Amino acid sequence: MTAEFVKLEFEGPVALITIDRPKALNAINLQVLTELDGALTQILAHADARVLILTGGGEKAFVAGADIAEMANFTPMQGLALSTKGHQVFARLEALPIPTIAAVNGFALGGGLELALACDLLYASEKARLGLPEVSLAVIPGFGGTQRLTRLVGRNRARELVFTGDAIDAAKAKEIGLALEVLAPEALLPRCKEIAQKIASRGPVALAQAKRVMEAGADLPLKDANEIERQAFGLLFGTDDLKEGMRAFLEKRKAAFKNA
Ligand code: CAA
């Protein structure tokens, strides 16, 4: 597939997706969603990919939201279809069996923040501005923002961001638990790659299970969530990687994992 707006590169175990439509501040139109979906399929087929980093092309934006020009004249059914497609693609991103990192290098607004929220970890440049400004367009977040932001930062903070439509800076995003670290613009991608390399050195089957268990348990009563953890913990003892990881520790050497 030839992608115009979504670039996918592999650097060893790290997959890097760049939403690259800088003239429109990387706004997400239907084509971007299709291309992002295609990139996720390629990552799933790439056996060596252990971590995904997602960022925005150009100097100014991560992603400035869904494409307002494209959707301005949508009918209700077209609006529903856009939201459905966004939810489907972001759910695939969220369900990838590898950890995902949003490197928020600039504006992450509306659908852009929602894209970052569908990633596992969020690191922000000092230049980043994050928000859900949809109500200023008389629409609401449609790619999961009302739900994922609420689950991440709590109803109180999420309501304030959704109702005011205000964007916050990276320091505030860190303060409310949305961003993990705030970095100088030139340090953002190197730091995300450093974290990605560290994650990539860990046991891949265990990482996939840790991610799955944390996702699956998030909305369950603690008793049921702990049961999911218990089952996954036991199953990992059937993997070669677990034997290798524990043997390597006991033999005081670095483990060589095979994702098996
Ligand atoms: N959709 C389409 N085009 C967009 C865009 C978007 N979301 N955001 C920016 N652009 C375009 C602008 O129209 C402009 O294009 P032209 O050069 O052709 O005029 C270009 O990108 C540069 O943008 P600005 O000139 O506006 O740049 P700025 O630095 O003055 O402002 C900004 C930057 C504050 C991010 C401003 O562009 C902005 O407010 N953008 C819209 C943000 C927004 O409302 N996002 C939410 C969209 S709705 C949504 O996402 C729904 C959903 O949940 C699914």
Tab-separated table of C-alpha atoms and ligand atoms in Angstrom, residues 23-25 27 60 64-68 71 107 109-111 114 133-134 137 141-143, ligand 1:
chain	number	residue	atom	x	y	z
A	23	LYS	CA	-0.049	21.688	5.680
A	24	ALA	CA	-3.235	20.776	7.553
A	25	LEU	CA	-1.378	20.327	10.867
A	27	ALA	CA	-5.480	16.662	10.606
A	60	LYS	CA	3.947	22.477	14.787
A	64	ALA	CA	-4.676	19.084	15.194
A	65	GLY	CA	-7.822	16.966	15.173
A	66	ALA	CA	-10.240	15.446	12.721
A	67	ASP	CA	-10.295	17.252	9.384
A	68	ILE	CA	-12.809	20.062	9.824
A	71	MET	CA	-16.545	16.904	7.820
A	107	PHE	CA	-0.773	20.519	18.884
A	109	LEU	CA	-6.230	18.632	19.700
A	110	GLY	CA	-9.550	16.836	19.305
A	111	GLY	CA	-8.934	13.663	17.302
A	114	GLU	CA	-7.763	11.088	21.090
A	133	PRO	CA	-11.847	21.795	21.555
A	134	GLU	CA	-14.784	20.062	19.818
A	137	LEU	CA	-17.263	23.646	16.808
A	141	PRO	CA	-15.067	14.325	20.708
A	142	GLY	CA	-15.841	11.417	18.411
A	143	PHE	CA	-12.776	9.185	18.514
B	1	CAA	N1	-8.899	20.248	10.220
B	1	CAA	C1	-8.584	20.750	9.010
B	1	CAA	N2	-7.621	21.676	8.805
B	1	CAA	C2	-6.945	22.079	9.887
B	1	CAA	C3	-7.193	21.615	11.171
B	1	CAA	C4	-8.235	20.634	11.318
B	1	CAA	N3	-8.544	20.085	12.513
B	1	CAA	N4	-6.377	22.249	12.038
B	1	CAA	C5	-5.609	23.064	11.312
B	1	CAA	N5	-5.946	22.986	10.004
B	1	CAA	C6	-5.379	23.720	8.886
B	1	CAA	C7	-5.851	25.163	8.876
B	1	CAA	O1	-7.136	25.269	8.276
B	1	CAA	C8	-4.760	25.829	8.066
B	1	CAA	O2	-4.998	25.552	6.707
B	1	CAA	P1	-4.750	26.720	5.594
B	1	CAA	O3	-3.286	27.042	5.702
B	1	CAA	O4	-5.123	26.050	4.333
B	1	CAA	O5	-5.628	27.845	5.990
B	1	CAA	C9	-3.517	25.054	8.468
B	1	CAA	O6	-3.979	23.816	9.032
B	1	CAA	C10	-2.704	25.768	9.538
B	1	CAA	O7	-3.574	26.061	10.622
B	1	CAA	P2	-3.737	27.529	11.249
B	1	CAA	O8	-3.449	28.562	10.218
B	1	CAA	O9	-5.066	27.571	11.925
B	1	CAA	O10	-2.547	27.508	12.309
B	1	CAA	P3	-2.469	28.347	13.665
B	1	CAA	O11	-1.074	28.155	14.162
B	1	CAA	O12	-2.969	29.713	13.489
B	1	CAA	O13	-3.474	27.589	14.662
B	1	CAA	C11	-4.483	25.687	15.733
B	1	CAA	C12	-3.217	26.292	15.069
B	1	CAA	C13	-4.778	26.406	17.047
B	1	CAA	C14	-4.191	24.213	16.002
B	1	CAA	C15	-5.683	25.850	14.787
B	1	CAA	O14	-5.317	25.352	13.497
B	1	CAA	C16	-6.911	25.098	15.213
B	1	CAA	O15	-7.597	25.536	16.105
B	1	CAA	N6	-7.210	23.962	14.552
B	1	CAA	C17	-8.413	23.201	14.799
B	1	CAA	C18	-8.323	22.418	16.096
B	1	CAA	C19	-9.613	21.702	16.352
B	1	CAA	O16	-10.665	22.286	16.518
B	1	CAA	N7	-9.556	20.354	16.421
B	1	CAA	C20	-10.685	19.526	16.670
B	1	CAA	C21	-11.316	19.075	15.381
B	1	CAA	S1	-12.855	18.255	15.605
B	1	CAA	C22	-12.440	16.674	16.022
B	1	CAA	O17	-11.295	16.334	16.178
B	1	CAA	C23	-13.606	15.732	16.154
B	1	CAA	C24	-13.287	14.420	16.692
B	1	CAA	O18	-13.093	14.262	17.863
B	1	CAA	C25	-13.312	13.245	15.846
